[in-house]
Coordinates of C-alpha atoms and ligand atoms in Angstrom, one line a residue:
X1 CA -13.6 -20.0 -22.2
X2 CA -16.1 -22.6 -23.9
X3 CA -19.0 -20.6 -24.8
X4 CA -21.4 -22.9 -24.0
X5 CA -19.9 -22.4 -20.4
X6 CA -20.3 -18.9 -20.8
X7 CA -24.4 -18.9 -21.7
X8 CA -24.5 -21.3 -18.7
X9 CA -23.0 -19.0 -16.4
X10 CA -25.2 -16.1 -17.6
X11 CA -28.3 -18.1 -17.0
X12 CA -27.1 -18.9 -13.4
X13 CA -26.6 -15.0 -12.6
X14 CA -30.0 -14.5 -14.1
X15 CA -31.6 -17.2 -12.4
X16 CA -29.6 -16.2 -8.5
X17 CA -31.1 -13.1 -9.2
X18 CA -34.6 -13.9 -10.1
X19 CA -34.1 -16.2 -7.1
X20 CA -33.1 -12.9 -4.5
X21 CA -36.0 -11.1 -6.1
X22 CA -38.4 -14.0 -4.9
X23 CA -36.9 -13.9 -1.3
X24 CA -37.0 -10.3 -0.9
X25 CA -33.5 -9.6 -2.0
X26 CA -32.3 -7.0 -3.7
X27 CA -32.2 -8.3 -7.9
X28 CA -29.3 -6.1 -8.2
X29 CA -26.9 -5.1 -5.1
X30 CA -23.9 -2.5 -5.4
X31 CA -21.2 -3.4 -7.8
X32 CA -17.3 -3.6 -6.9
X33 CA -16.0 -1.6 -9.3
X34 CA -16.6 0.6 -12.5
X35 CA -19.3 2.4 -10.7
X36 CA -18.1 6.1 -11.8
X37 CA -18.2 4.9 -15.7
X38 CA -21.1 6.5 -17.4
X39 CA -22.0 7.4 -21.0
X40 CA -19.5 9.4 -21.3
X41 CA -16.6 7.2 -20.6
X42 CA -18.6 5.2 -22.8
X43 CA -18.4 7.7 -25.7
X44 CA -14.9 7.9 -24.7
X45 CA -14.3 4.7 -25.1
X46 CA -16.5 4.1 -28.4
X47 CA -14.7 6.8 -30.2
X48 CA -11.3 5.1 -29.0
X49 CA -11.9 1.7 -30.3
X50 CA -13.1 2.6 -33.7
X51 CA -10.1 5.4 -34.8
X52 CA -6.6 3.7 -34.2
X53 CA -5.0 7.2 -34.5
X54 CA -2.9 8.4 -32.0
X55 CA -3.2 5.3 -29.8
X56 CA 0.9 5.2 -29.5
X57 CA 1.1 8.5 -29.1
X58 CA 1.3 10.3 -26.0
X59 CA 0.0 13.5 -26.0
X60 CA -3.2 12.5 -24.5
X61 CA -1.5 10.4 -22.0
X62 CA 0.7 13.6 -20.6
X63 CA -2.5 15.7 -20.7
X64 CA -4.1 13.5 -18.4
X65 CA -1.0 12.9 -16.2
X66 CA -1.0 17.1 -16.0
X67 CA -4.2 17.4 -15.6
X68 CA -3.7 14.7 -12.4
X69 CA -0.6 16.7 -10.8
X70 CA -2.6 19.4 -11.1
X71 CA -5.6 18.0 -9.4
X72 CA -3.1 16.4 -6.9
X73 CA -1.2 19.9 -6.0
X74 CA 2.2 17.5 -7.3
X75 CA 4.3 18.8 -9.1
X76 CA 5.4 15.7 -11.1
X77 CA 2.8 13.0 -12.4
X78 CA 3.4 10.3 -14.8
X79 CA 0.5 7.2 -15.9
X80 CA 1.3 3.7 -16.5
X81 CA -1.2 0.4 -17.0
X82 CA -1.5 0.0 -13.3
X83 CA -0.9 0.9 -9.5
X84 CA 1.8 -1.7 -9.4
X85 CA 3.7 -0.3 -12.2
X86 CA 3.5 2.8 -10.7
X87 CA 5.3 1.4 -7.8
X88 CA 7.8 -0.5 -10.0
X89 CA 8.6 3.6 -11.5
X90 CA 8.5 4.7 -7.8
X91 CA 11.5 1.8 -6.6
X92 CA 13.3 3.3 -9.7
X93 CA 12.7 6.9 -8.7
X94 CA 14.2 6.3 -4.9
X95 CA 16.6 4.3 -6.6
X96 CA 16.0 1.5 -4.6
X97 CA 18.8 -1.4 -4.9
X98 CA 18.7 -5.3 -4.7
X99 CA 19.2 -6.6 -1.5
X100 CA 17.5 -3.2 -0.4
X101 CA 15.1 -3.6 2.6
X102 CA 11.5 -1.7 2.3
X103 CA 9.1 -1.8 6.0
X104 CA 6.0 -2.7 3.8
X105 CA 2.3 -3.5 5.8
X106 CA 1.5 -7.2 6.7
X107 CA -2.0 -6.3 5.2
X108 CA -2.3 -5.2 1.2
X109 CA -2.2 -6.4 -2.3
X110 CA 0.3 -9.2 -3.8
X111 CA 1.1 -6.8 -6.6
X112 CA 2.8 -4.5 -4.1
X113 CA 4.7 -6.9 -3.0
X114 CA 5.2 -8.4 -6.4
X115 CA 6.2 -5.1 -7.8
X116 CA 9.3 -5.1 -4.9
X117 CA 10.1 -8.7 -5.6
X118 CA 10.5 -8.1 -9.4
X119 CA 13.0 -5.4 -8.8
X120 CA 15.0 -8.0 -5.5
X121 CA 14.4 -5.8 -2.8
X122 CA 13.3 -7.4 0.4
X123 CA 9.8 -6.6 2.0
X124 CA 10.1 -6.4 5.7
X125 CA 6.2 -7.0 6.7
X126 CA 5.3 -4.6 9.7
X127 CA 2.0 -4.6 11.8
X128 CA -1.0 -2.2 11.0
X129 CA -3.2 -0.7 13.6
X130 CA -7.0 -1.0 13.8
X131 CA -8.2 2.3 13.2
X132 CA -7.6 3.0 9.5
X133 CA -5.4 -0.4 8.6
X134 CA -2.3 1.7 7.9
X135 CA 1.3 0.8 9.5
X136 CA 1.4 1.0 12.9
X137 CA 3.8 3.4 13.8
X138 CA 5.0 2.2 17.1
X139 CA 6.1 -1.0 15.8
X140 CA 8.5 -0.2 12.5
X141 CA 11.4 0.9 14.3
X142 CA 12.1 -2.9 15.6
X143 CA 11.9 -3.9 12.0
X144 CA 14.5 -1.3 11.1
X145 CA 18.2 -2.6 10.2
X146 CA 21.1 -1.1 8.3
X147 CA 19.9 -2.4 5.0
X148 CA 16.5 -0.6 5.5
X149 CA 16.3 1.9 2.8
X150 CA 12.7 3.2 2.8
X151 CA 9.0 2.4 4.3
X152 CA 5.9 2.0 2.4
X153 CA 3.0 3.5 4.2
X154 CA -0.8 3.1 3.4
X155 CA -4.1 5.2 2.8
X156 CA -6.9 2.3 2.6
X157 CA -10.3 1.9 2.3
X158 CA -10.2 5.9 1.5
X159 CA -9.2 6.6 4.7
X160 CA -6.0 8.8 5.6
X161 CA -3.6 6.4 7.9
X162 CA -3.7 6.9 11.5
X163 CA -0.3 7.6 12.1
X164 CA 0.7 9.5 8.8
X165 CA 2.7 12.0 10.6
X166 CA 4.4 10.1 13.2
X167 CA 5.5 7.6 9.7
X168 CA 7.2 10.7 8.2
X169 CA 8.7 11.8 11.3
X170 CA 10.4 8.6 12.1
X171 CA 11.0 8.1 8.5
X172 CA 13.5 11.2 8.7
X173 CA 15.0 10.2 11.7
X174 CA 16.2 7.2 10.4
X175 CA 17.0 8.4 6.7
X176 CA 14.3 6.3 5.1
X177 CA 12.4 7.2 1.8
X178 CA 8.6 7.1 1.9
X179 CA 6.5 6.1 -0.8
X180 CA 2.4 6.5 -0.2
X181 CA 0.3 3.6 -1.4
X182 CA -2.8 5.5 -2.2
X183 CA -4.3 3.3 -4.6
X184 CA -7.4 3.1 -2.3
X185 CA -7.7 6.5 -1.5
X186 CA -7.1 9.6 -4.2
X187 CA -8.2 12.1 -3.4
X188 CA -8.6 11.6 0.2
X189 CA -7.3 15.0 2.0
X190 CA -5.0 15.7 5.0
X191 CA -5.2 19.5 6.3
X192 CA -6.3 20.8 2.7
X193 CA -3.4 18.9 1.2
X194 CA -4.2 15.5 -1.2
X195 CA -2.5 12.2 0.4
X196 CA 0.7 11.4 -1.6
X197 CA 1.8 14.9 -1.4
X198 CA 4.0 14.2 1.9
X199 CA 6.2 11.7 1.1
X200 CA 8.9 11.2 -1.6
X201 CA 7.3 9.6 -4.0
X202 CA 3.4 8.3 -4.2
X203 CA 1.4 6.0 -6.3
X204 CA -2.5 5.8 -7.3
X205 CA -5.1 3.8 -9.3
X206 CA -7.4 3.7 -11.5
X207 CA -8.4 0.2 -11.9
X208 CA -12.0 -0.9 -11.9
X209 CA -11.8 -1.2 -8.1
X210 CA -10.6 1.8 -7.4
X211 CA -12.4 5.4 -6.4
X212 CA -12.2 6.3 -10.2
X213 CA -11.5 4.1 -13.4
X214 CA -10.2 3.0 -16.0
X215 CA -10.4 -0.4 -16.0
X216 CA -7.0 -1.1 -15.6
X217 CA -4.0 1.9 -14.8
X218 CA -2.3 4.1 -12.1
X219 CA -0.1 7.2 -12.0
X220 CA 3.0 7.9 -9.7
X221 CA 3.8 11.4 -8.3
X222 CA 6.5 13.3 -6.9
X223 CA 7.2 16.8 -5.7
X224 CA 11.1 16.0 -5.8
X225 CA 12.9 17.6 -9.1
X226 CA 15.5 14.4 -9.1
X227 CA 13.3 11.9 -8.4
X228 CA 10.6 13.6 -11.1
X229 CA 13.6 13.2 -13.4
X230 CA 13.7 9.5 -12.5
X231 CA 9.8 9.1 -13.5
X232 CA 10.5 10.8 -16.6
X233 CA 13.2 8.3 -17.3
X234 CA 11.1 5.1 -16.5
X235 CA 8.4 6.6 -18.5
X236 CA 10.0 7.3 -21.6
X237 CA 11.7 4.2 -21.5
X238 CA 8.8 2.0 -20.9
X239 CA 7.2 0.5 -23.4
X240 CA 3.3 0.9 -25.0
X241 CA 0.7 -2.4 -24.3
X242 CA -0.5 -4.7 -27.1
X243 CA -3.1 -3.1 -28.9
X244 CA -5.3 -6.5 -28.3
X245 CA -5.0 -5.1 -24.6
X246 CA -5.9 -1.8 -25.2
X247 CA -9.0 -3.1 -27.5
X248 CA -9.8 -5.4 -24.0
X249 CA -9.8 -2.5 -21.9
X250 CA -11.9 -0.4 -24.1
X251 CA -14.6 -3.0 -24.5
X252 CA -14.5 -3.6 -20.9
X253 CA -15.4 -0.3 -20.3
X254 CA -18.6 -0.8 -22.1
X255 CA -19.2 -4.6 -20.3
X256 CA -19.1 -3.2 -17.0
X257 CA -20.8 -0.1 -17.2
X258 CA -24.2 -2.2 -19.0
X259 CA -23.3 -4.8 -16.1
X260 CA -22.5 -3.3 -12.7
X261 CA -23.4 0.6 -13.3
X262 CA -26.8 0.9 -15.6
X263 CA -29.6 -0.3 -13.5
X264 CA -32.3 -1.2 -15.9
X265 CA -29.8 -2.4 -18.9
X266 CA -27.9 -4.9 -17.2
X267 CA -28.6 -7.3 -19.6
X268 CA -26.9 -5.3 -22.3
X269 CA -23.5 -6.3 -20.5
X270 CA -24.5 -9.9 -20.5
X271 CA -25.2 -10.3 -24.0
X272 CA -21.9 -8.2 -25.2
X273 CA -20.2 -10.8 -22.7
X274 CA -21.6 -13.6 -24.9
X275 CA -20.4 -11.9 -28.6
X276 CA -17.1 -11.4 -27.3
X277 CA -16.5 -14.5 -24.9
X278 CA -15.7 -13.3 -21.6
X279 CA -12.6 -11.2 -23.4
X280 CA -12.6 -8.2 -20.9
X281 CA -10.5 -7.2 -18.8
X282 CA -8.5 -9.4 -15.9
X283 CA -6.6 -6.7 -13.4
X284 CA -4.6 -9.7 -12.2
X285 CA -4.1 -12.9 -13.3
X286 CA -3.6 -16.0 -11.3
X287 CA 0.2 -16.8 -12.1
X288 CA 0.2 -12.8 -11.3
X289 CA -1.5 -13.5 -8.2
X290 CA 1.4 -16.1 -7.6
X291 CA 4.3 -13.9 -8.1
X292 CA 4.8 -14.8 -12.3
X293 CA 5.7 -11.4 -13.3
X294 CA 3.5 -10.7 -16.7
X295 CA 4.7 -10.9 -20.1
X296 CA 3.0 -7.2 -20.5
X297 CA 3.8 -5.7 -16.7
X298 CA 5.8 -2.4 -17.1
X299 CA 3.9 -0.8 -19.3
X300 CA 3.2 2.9 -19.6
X301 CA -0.5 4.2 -20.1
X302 CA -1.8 4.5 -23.7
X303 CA -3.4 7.7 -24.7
X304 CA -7.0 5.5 -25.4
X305 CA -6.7 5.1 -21.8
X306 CA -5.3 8.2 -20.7
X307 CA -8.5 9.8 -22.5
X308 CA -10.9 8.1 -20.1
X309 CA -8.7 9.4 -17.1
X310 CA -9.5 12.6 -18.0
X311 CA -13.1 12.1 -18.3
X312 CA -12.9 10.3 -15.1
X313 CA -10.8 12.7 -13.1
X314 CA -13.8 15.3 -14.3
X315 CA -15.9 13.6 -12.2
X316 CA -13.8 12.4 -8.9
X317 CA -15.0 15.1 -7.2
X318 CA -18.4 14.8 -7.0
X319 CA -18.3 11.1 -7.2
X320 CA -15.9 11.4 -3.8
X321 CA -18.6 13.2 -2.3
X322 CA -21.2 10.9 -3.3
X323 CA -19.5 8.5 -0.9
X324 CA -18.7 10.2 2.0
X325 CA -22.5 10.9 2.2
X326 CA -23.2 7.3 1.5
X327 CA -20.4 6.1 4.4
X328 CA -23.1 8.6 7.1
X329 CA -25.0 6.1 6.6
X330 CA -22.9 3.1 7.5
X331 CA -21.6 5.4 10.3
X332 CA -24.8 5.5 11.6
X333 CA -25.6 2.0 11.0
X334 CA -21.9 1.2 13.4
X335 CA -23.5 3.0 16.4
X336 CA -26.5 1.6 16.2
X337 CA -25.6 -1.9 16.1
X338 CA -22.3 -1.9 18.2
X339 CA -19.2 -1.8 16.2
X340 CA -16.7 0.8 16.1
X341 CA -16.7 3.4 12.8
X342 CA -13.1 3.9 11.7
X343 CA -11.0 6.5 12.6
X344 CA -11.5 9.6 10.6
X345 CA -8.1 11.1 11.8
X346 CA -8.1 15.0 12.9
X347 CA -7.7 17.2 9.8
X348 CA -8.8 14.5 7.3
X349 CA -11.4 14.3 4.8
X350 CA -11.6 10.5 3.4
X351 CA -12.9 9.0 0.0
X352 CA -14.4 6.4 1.3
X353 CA -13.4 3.8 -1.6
X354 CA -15.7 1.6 0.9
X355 CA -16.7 1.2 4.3
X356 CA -14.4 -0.6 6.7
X357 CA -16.0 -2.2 9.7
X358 CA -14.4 -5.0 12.2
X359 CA -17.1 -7.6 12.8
X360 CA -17.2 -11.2 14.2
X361 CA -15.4 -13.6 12.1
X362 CA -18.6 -15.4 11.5
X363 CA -20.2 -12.7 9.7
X364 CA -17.0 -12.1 7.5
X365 CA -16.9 -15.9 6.9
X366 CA -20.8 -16.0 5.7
X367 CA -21.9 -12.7 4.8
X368 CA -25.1 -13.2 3.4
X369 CA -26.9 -11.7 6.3
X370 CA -25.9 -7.8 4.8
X371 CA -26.9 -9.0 1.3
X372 CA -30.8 -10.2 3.7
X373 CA -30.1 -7.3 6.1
X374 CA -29.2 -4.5 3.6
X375 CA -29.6 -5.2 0.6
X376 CA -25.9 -5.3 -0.3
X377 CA -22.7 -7.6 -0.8
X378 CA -20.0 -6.9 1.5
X379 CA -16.7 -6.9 0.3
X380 CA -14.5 -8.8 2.0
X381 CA -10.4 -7.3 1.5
X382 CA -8.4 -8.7 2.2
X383 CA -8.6 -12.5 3.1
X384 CA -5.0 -12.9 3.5
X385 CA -1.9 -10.6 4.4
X386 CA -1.0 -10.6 0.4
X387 CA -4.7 -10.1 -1.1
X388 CA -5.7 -12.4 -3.2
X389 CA -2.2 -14.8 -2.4
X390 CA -1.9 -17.4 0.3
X391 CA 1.7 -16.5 0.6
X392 CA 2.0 -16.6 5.4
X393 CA 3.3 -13.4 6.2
X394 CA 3.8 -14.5 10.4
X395 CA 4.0 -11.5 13.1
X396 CA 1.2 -9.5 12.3
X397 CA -1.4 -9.5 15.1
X398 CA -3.8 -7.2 13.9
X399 CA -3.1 -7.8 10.3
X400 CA -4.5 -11.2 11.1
X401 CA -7.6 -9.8 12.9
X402 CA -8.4 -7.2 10.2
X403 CA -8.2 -10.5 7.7
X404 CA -10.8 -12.8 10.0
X405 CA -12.7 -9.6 10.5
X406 CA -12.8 -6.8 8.6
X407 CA -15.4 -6.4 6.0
X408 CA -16.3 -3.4 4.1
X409 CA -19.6 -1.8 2.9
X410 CA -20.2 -0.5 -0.7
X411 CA -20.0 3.4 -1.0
X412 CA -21.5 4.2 -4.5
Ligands
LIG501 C1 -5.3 -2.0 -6.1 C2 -4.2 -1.8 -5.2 C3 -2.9 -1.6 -5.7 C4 -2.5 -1.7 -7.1 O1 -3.2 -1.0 -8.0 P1 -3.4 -1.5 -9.5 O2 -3.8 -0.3 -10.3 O3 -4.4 -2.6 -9.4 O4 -2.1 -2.1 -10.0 C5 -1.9 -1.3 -4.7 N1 -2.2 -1.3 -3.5 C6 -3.4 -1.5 -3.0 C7 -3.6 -1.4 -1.5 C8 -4.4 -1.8 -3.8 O5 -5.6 -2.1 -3.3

């Protein structure tokens, strides 16, 4: 981007803010993402970027994906530049064929069902349910035909799916593989056992959305021997991204925590944005956004990367608490104003990536009032059954009233 573009948007952040200072608003709300980065990811990351050692080399990165099964209770973990790619090592895992039909939910991201389209397997969208916005159990069977090979079930917003057990169940019955979409909720916990750990095979992220961070990555698990075989395979195989990406991520790491996380030093993450253009890091590009499959996708996770995973993972813990006391407070803020809190389901302990709430579509439409109310931005995931894509996905009732409605409430 044109730099001159660049100091002109700067100046209009700086001058929206002064502006919400003047009216009473907050001059800095809760950040999306990167908000478990502190100076120690930044350390991390410094020593990274300036010792090229070892960046293809990956010792570090199986440390950290160890380090993860361990944390997980799984008994196989591997890391790769992304969630999605995680996914795309999970279809190989399960073995998953062209022409193969996966029960996915008419509510998530494009890059899962980007990741299923790159490999020609068909996504059958099936209806979520209101409580936690995972698949809605009694509805999957009538999307079940003989080319139905496996269902992908969902954890979001931190929460642990309503009907996890009653997915597994019918999974069995029919002969279907499960994989776990936890990319919104590691961590979370279902009778003392970490979600992902029930299925066959389960993916996680760490991108700067996520519950922890890296900027950009995600890990798969397994507790199967043959499928962790499988991972092992796609792993080794896969190949390393550009160091010019690595260098991105790294800086990034730096941009976001002056910009989003360090209160008084904001400005720090404006200016680095200036010296190095707006060069950080993009978790999905529009052509991505529109099915183009990236030059780079497929890519396993570099040990730079892998380093701050392991810083991060330190922390999950504590950060994960962090927001289940934070979502009290939204609790609290449901009852007394009339909508419904989502369904903690018996036995589970959520992360609370952020706060889900149904309100009226006017107030998900224009939702300035929270940032006048309280003082924050409300997220607004997802606006469309493929998050960020247009692409219609028809036949999902209360996917399309979670889209008109649902907004979600920062936790951190
Ligand atoms: C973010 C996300 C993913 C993908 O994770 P990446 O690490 O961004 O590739 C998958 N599913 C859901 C529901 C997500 O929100």
């Amino acid at each position: 981007m044109n730099r001159f573009r660049l100091i002109f948007q700067i100046l209009c952040r700086f001058v929206s803010r002064i502006k919400n200072k003047l009216c009473g608003y907050p001059f800095l709300t809760p950040s999306f993402g990167s908000m478990t980065l502190d100076e120690d990811d930044l350390d991390v990351a410094g020593r990274w970027i300036t010792n090229r050692e070892g960046w293809y080399d990956d010792t570090v990165t199986r440390q950290y994906a160890i380090k993860f099964a361990e944390w997980n209770s799984s008994k196989y973990a591997y890391a790769f530049m992304g969630g999605r790619v995680a996914l795309s090592a999970a279809i190989y895992a399960l073995d998953l064929r062209p022409g193969d039909e996966i029960i996915v939910p008419g509510y998530t991201c494009i890059v899962v069902d980007n990741a299923l389209l790159y490999d020609n397997l068909k996504p059958i969208y099936s209806d979520i349910e209101l409580d936690t916005y995972g698949l809605d159990s009694s509805v999957i069977e009538d999307k079940i035909t003989g080319k139905t090979r496996a269902i992908l079930l969902q954890h979001l917003y931190g929460l642990v799916c309503r009907d996890y057990i009653e997915i597994m169940n019918l999974a069995q019955r029919h002969n279907l593989k499960v994989i776990e979409d936890c990319a919104h909720s590691t961590g979370a916990e279902y009778y003392g056992k970490k979600v992902g750990n029930l299925g066959d095979v389960a993916f996680y992220s760490n991108e700067q959305s996520k519950v922890f961070n890296t900027i950009q990555g995600g890990l798969v698990v397994t507790n199967n021997d043959a499928y962790g075989k499988r991972l092992k395979e796609f792993f080794d195989r896969a190949p390393y991204p550009d160091k010019e990406i690595i260098v991105k991520q790294l800086r990034s790491v730096g941009l976001n925590y002056y910009k989003y996380k360090h209160p008084q030093r904001w400005w720090i993450g404006e200016l680095m944005e200036l010296i190095y253009g707006d060069d950080h890091f993009e978790t999905t590009s529009k052509e991505e956004a529109e099915g183009v499959k990236p030059a780079h996708y497929g890519c396993k996770m570099p040990s730079p990367v892998a380093a701050l995973g392991i810083c991060q993972l330190a922390k999950i813990d504590t950060y994960n608490e962090k927001r289940r006391t934070v979502a009290k407070q939204w609790e609290k803020w449901c009852r007394d104003n009339g909508y419904q809190n989502p369904l903690v389901v018996e036995g589970s302990v959520p992360v609370y990536l952020r706060y889900p709430v149904l309100v009226e579509p006017e107030k998900k439409r224009n939702h300035t009032w929270a940032l006048k109310e309280l003082g924050v931005d409300v997220g607004v995931w997802f606006t469309s059954n493929l998050h960020p894509s247009t692409k219609a996905v028809v036949g999902c009732p209360n996917a399309d009233i979670a889209i008109s409605r649902c907004i979600n409430f920062p936790c951190l």
